[in-house]
Coordinates of C-alpha atoms and ligand atoms in Angstrom, one line a residue:
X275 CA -23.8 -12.4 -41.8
X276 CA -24.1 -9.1 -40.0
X277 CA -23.2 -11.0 -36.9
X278 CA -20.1 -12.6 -38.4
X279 CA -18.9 -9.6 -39.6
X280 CA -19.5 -7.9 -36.1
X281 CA -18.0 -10.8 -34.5
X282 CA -14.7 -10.3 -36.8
X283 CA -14.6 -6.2 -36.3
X284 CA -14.5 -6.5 -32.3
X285 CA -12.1 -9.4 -32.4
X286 CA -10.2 -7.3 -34.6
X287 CA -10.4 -4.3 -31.9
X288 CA -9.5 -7.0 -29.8
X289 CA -6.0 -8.0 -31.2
X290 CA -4.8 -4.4 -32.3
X291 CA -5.6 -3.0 -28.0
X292 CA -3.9 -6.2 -26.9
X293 CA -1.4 -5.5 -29.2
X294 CA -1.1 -1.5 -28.0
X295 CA -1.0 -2.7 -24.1
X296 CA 2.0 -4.2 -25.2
X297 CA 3.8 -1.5 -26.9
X298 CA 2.4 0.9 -24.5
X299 CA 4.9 -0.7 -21.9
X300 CA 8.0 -0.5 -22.1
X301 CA 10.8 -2.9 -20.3
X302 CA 14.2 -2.2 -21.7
X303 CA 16.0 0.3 -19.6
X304 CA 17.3 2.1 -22.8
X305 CA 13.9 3.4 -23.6
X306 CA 13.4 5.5 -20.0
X307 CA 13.4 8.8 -21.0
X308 CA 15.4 11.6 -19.5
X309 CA 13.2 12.8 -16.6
X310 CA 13.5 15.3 -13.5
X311 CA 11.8 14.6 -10.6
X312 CA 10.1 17.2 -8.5
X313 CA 12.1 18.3 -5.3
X314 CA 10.7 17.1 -2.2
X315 CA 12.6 19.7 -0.5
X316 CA 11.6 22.8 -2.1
X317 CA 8.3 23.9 -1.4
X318 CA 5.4 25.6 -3.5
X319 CA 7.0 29.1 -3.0
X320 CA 10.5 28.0 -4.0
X321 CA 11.9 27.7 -0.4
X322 CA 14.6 25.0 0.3
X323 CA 13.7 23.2 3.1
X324 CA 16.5 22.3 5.6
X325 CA 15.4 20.6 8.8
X326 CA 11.9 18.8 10.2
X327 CA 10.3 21.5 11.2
X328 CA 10.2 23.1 8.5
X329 CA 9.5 19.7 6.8
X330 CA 6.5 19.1 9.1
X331 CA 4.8 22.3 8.8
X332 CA 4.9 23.7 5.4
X333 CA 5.9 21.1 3.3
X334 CA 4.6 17.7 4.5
X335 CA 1.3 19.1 4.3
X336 CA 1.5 20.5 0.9
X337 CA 3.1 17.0 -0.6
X338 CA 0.0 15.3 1.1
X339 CA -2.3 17.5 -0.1
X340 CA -0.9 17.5 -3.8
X341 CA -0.9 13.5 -3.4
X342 CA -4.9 13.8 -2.5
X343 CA -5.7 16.3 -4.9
X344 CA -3.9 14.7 -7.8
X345 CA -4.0 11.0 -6.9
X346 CA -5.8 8.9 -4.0
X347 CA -8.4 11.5 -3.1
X348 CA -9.1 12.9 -0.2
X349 CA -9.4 11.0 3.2
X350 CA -12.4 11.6 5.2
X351 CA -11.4 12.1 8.7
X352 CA -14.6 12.2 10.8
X353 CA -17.8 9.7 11.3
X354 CA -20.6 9.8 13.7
X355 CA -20.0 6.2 15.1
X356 CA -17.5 3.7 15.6
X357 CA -18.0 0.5 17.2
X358 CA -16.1 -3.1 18.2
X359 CA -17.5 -6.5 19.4
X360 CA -15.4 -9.6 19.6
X361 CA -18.0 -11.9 17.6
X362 CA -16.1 -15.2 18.4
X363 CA -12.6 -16.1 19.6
X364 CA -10.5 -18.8 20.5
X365 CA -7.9 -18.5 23.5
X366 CA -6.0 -21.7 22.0
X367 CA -5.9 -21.9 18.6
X368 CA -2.3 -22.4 16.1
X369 CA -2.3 -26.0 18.9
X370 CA -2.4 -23.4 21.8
X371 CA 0.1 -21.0 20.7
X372 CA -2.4 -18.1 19.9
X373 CA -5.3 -16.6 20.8
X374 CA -8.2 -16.1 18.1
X375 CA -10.7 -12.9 17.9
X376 CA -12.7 -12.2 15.0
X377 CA -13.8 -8.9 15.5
X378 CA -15.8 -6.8 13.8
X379 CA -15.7 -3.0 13.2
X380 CA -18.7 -1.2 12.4
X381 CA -18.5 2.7 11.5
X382 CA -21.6 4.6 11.0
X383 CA -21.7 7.6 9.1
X384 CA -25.0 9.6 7.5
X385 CA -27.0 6.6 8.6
X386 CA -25.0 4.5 7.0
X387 CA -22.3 1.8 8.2
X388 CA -19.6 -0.4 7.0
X389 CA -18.3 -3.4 8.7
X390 CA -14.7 -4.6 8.8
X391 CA -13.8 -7.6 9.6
X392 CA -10.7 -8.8 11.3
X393 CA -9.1 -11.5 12.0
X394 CA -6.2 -11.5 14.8
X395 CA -4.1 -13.8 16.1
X396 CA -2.2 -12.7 19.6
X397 CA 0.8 -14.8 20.2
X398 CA -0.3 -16.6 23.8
X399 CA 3.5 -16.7 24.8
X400 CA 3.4 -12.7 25.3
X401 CA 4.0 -11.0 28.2
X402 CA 3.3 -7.6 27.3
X403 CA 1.0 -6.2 25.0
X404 CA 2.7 -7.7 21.5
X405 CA 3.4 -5.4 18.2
X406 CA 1.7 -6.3 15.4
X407 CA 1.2 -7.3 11.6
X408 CA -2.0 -6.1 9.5
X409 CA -2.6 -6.9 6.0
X410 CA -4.7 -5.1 4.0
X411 CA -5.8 -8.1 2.1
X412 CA -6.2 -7.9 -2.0
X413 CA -6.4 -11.4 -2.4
X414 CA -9.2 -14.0 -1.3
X415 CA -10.1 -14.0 2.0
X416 CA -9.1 -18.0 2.3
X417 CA -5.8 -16.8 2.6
X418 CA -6.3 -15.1 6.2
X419 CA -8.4 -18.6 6.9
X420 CA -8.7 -17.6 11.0
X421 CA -9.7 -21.7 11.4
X422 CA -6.7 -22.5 9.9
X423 CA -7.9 -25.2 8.3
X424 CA -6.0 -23.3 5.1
X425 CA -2.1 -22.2 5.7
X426 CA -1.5 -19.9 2.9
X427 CA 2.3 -18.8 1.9
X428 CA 0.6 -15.0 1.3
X429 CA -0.3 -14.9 5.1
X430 CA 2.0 -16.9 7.4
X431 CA 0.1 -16.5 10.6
X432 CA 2.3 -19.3 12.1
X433 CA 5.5 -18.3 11.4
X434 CA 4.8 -14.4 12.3
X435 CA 2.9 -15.9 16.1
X436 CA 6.4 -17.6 16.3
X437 CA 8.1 -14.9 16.1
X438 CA 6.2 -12.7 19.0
X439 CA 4.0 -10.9 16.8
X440 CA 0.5 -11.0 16.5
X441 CA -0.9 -11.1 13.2
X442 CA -4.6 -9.1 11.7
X443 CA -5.9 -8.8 8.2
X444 CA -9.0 -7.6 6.7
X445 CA -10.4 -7.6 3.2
X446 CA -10.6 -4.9 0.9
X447 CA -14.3 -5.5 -0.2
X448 CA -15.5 -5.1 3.3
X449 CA -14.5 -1.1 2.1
X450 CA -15.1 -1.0 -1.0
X451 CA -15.1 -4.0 -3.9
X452 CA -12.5 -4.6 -6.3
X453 CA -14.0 -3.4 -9.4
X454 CA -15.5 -0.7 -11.3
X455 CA -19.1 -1.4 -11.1
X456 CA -19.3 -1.7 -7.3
X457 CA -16.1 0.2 -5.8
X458 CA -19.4 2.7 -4.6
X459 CA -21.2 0.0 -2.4
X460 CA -18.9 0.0 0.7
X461 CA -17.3 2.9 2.7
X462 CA -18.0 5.6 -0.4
X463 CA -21.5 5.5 1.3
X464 CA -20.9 7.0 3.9
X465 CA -19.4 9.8 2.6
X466 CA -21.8 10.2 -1.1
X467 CA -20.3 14.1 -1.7
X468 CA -17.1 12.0 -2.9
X469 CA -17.9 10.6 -5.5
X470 CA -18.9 13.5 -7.4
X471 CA -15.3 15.3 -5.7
X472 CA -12.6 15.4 -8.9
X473 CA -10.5 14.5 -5.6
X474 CA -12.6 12.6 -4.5
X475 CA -11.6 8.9 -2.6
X476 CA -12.0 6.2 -4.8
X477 CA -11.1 2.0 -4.1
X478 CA -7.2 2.2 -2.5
X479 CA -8.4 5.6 -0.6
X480 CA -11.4 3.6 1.0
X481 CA -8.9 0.6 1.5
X482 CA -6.4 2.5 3.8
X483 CA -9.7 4.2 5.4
X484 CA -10.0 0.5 6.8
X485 CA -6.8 0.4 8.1
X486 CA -6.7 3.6 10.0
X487 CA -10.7 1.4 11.5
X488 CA -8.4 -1.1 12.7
X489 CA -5.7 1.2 14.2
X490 CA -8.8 2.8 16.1
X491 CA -9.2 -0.7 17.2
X492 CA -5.9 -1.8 18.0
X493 CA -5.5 1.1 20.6
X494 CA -8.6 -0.3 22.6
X495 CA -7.3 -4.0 22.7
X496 CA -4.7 -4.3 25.8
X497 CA -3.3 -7.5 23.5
X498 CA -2.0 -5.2 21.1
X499 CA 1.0 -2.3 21.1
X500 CA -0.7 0.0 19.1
X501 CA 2.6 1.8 18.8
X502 CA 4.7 -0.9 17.2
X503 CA 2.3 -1.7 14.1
X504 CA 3.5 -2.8 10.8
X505 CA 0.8 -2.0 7.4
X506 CA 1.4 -4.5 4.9
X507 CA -0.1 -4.7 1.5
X508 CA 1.3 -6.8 -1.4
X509 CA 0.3 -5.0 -5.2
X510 CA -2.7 -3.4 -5.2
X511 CA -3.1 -3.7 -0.9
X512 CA 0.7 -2.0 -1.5
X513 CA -0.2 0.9 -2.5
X514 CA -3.1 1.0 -0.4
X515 CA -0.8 0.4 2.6
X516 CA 1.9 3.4 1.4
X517 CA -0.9 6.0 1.1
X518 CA -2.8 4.7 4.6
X519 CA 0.6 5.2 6.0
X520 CA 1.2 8.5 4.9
X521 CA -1.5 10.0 6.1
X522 CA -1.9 7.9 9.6
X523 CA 0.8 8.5 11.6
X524 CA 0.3 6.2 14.0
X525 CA 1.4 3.5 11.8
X526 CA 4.9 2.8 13.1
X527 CA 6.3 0.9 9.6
X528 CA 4.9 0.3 6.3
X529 CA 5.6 -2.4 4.4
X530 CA 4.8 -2.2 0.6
X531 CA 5.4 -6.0 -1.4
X532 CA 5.6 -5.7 -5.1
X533 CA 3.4 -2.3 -5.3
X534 CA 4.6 -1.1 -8.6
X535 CA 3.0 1.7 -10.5
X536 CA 1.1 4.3 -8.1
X537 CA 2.9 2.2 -5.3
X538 CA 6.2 2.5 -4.7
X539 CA 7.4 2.7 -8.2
X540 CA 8.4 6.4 -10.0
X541 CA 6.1 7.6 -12.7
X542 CA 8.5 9.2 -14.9
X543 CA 10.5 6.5 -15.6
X544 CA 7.5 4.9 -17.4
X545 CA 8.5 1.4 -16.9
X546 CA 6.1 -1.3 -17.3
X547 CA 3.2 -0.6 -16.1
X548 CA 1.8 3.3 -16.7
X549 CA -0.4 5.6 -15.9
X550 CA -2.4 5.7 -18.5
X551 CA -2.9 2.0 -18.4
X552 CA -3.6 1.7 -14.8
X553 CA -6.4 4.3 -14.9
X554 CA -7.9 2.1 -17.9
X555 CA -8.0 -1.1 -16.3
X556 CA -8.7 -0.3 -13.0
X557 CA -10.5 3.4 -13.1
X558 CA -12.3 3.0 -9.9
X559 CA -8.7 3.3 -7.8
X560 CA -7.5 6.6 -8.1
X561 CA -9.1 9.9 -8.3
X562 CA -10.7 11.9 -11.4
X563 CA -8.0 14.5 -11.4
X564 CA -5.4 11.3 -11.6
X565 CA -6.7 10.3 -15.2
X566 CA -5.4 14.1 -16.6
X567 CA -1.9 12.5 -16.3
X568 CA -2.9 9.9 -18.9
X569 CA 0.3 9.9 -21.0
X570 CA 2.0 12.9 -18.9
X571 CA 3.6 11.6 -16.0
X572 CA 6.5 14.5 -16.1
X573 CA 3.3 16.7 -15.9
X574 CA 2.7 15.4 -12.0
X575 CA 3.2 18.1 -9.4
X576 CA 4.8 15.0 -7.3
X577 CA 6.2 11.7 -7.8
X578 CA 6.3 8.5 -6.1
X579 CA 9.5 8.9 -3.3
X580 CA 7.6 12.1 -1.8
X581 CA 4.8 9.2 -1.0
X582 CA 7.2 7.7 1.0
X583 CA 8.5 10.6 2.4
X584 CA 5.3 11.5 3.7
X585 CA 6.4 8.0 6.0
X586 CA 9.0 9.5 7.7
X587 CA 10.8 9.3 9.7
X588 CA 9.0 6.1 9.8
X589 CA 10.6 3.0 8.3
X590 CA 9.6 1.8 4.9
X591 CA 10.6 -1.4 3.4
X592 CA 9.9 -2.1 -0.4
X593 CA 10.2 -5.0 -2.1
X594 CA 9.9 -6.2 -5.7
X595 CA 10.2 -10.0 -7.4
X596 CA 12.7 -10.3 -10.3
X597 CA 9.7 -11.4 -13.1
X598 CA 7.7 -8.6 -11.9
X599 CA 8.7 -6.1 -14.3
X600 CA 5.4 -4.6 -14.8
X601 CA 5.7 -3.3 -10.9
X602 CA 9.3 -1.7 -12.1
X603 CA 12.1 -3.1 -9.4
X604 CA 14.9 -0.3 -10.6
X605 CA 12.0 2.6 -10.0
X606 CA 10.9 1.1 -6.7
X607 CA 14.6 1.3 -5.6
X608 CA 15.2 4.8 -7.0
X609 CA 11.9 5.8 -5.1
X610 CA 13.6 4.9 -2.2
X611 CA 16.9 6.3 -2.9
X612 CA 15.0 9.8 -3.7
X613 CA 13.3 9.8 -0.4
X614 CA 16.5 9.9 1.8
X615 CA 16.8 13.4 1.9
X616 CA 13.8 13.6 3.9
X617 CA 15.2 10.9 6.3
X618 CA 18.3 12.6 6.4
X619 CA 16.5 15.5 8.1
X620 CA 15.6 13.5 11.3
X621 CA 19.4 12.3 11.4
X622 CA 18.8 8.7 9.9
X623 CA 21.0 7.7 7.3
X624 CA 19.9 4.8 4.7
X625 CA 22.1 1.8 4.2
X626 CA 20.9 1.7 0.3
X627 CA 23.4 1.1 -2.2
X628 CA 23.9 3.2 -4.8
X629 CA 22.6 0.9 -7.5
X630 CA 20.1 -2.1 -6.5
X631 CA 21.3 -4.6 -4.5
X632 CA 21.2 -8.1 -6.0
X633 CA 18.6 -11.1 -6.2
X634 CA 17.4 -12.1 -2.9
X635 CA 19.9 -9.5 -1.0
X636 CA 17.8 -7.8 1.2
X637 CA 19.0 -4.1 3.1
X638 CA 17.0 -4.5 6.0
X639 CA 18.8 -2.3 9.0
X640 CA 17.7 0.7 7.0
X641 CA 15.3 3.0 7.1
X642 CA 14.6 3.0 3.8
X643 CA 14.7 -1.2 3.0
X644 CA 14.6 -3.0 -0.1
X645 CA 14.7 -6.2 -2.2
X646 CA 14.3 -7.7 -4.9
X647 CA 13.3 -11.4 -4.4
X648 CA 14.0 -14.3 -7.4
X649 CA 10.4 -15.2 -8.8
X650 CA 7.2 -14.1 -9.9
X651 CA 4.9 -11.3 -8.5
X652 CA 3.7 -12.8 -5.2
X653 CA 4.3 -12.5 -1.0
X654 CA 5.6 -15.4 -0.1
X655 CA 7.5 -17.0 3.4
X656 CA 10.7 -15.2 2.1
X657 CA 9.1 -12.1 1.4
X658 CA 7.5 -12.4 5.4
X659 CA 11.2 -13.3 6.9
X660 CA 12.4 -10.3 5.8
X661 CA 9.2 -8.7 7.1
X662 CA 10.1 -9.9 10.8
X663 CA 13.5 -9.4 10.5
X664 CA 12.9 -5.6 9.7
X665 CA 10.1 -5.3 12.6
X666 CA 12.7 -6.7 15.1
X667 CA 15.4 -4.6 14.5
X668 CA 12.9 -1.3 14.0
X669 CA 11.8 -2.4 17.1
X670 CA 14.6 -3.3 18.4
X671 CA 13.8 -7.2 19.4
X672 CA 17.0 -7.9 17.7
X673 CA 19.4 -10.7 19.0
Ligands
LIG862 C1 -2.4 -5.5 -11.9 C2 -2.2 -4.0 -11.8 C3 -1.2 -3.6 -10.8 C4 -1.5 -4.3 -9.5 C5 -1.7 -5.8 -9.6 C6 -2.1 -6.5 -8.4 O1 -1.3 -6.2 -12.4 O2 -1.9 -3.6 -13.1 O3 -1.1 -2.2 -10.7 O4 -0.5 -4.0 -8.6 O5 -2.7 -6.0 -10.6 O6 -2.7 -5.9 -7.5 O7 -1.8 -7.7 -8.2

């Protein structure tokens, strides 16, 4: 009996959170409430910042630091140790078209290492050292198959080989797992006073950690241009790949696909998914201090278009899917709108619309870049044309 009726109170529990998730989010634009975003271009002591010096020194660095302190956590910059070996490699795999090196990244910090391991294809066609395509890879690690043996639509190695690029990827849980019980077995050890920080790096901090490994790698290895490197991330590995861009400069584009709340997406508009909920379900991605916005996004000393300002004058290219309203398409735009100021301070003037561009339109020889694709939350081979067709007019390989 007592079980029954303990069975019956949690799947009571059950039904009334479910049905608060739901109301908690809200999709109809009427609902947005009236919001102000904080001015990039003003700093802490009230001064209006006109041009990119002034940008670089005072303000940049107080928007990045406001980010870590309030959001992703700090970024630890040093380690005792970093080392590459090509473990295996294959100088004509994709039927001769590329060549093959799984290689493995081991940093050592505190007597303690991590290994990363990437895959990377070279395109064999290449004259000169080739720019590049890294995902930070959220989903399972069949997708970046380096035999082959699986083609996956999230990771078109072909198609991006074809098109004079190599292609890397690594997985997230070679940094730090995917979940709240083990986020701490990965890079965090290497750096222990973290997790005890209130800004502290948690999961996405540690992901973009790994990227900035394989950067460190990518200027060793002749086959690369280390200076024409595109970040990718789709969702979760978006976000990731916004903030490991921000604070790594050498990255020369970031490319953020569906990235949503704590991506790309504003706060205040509190469409879809918020903060709150994201610091519920997944409270092993953002810092401690992040959670004190819980329900008080207009609280935030920053919002998410001085993320990607941090990126510039780099290019950034956003994307959302129409069924993806929990990752907020009309706030990922307006993120992008809101950051054009700071662009407009190195002299480069966005081709955005005013309002978002249609389905499957895509602004692409822009700075600032955007769509919004027809379909469901995903990256897919239309999401990756884009990708190359941005890349070779950034890097100017257009016809
Ligand atoms: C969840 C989460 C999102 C995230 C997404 C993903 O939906 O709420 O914030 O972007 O997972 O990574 O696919």
């Amino acid at each position: 009996m007592k079980a029954y009726l303990l069975t019956c109170l949690s799947l009571i529990i059950c039904i009334q959170l479910h049905a608060q998730n739901h109301e908690e989010s809200n999709y109809e634009e009427s609902k947005v409430p009236a919001y102000t975003l904080p001015d990039v271009l003003k700093s802490s002591d009230n001064k209006t910042i006109k041009n990119k010096k002034a940008w670089e020194k005072i303000r940049r660095p107080e928007v990045l630091t406001l980010f870590e302190d309030n959001i992703y956590g700090q970024v630890p910059k040093s380690f005792e140790d970093i080392r590459f070996s090509v473990l295996s490699e294959d100088k004509s795999s994709m039927n001769g078209k590329a060549h093959r090196k799984d290689v493995l990244i081991e940093v050592s910090n505190q007597n303690k290492s991590v290994r990363i391991n990437l895959v990377l294809f070279t395109p064999n066609k290449a004259i000169k050292p080739s720019p590049a395509f890294l995902l930070i890879n959220n989903r399972g690690k069949e997708n970046t198959d380096p035999s082959r043996k699986i083609i996956s639509e999230f990771w078109p190695a072909e198609l991006v080989i074809d098109a004079g690029y190599a292609i890397a990827a690594f997985h997230v849980s070679d940094l730090a797992p995917d979940n709240k019980a083990e986020f701490m077995n990965g890079v965090m050890q290497l750096y222990p006073e973290q997790l005890s920080a209130d800004n502290g790096m948690r999961a996405i901090g540690a992901w973009g950690w790994g990227a900035s490994r394989v950067m460190d790698y990518f200027v060793t290895d002749p086959q690369i241009n280390a200076k024409k490197v595109a970040l990718t991330g789709h969702s979760r590995g978006g976000k990731a790949s916004l903030w490991a861009a921000a604070q790594d400069q050498r990255f020369a584009i970031c490319i953020t696909n569906c990235s949503g709340s704590t991506g790309a997406a504003l706060a205040r508009r509190q469409f879809g998914e918020r903060v709150r909920r994201i610091n519920t379900s997944f409270p092993h991605w953002f810092n401690t201090n992040y959670k004190k916005f819980n329900d008080h996004e207009e609280l935030l000393p920053v919002d998410q278009h001085m993320l990607i300002s941090l990126i510039a004058p780099r290019p950034v290219y956003a994307t959302n899917a129409s069924e993806d309203l929990w990752a907020d398409p009309k706030g990922t735009f307006l993120s992008l709108k809101n950051a054009e100021d700071v662009y407009g301070l190195y002299g480069l003037k966005s081709k955005l619309p005013e309002v978002p561009p249609g389905l499957n339109y895509p602004v692409i020889e822009s700075p600032l870049a955007y769509h919004n694709r027809e379909g469901k939350h995903d990256m897919t081979v239309y999401d990756w044309k884009q990708f190359i067709r941005f890349a070779d007019y950034h890097f100017g390989r257009g016809k």
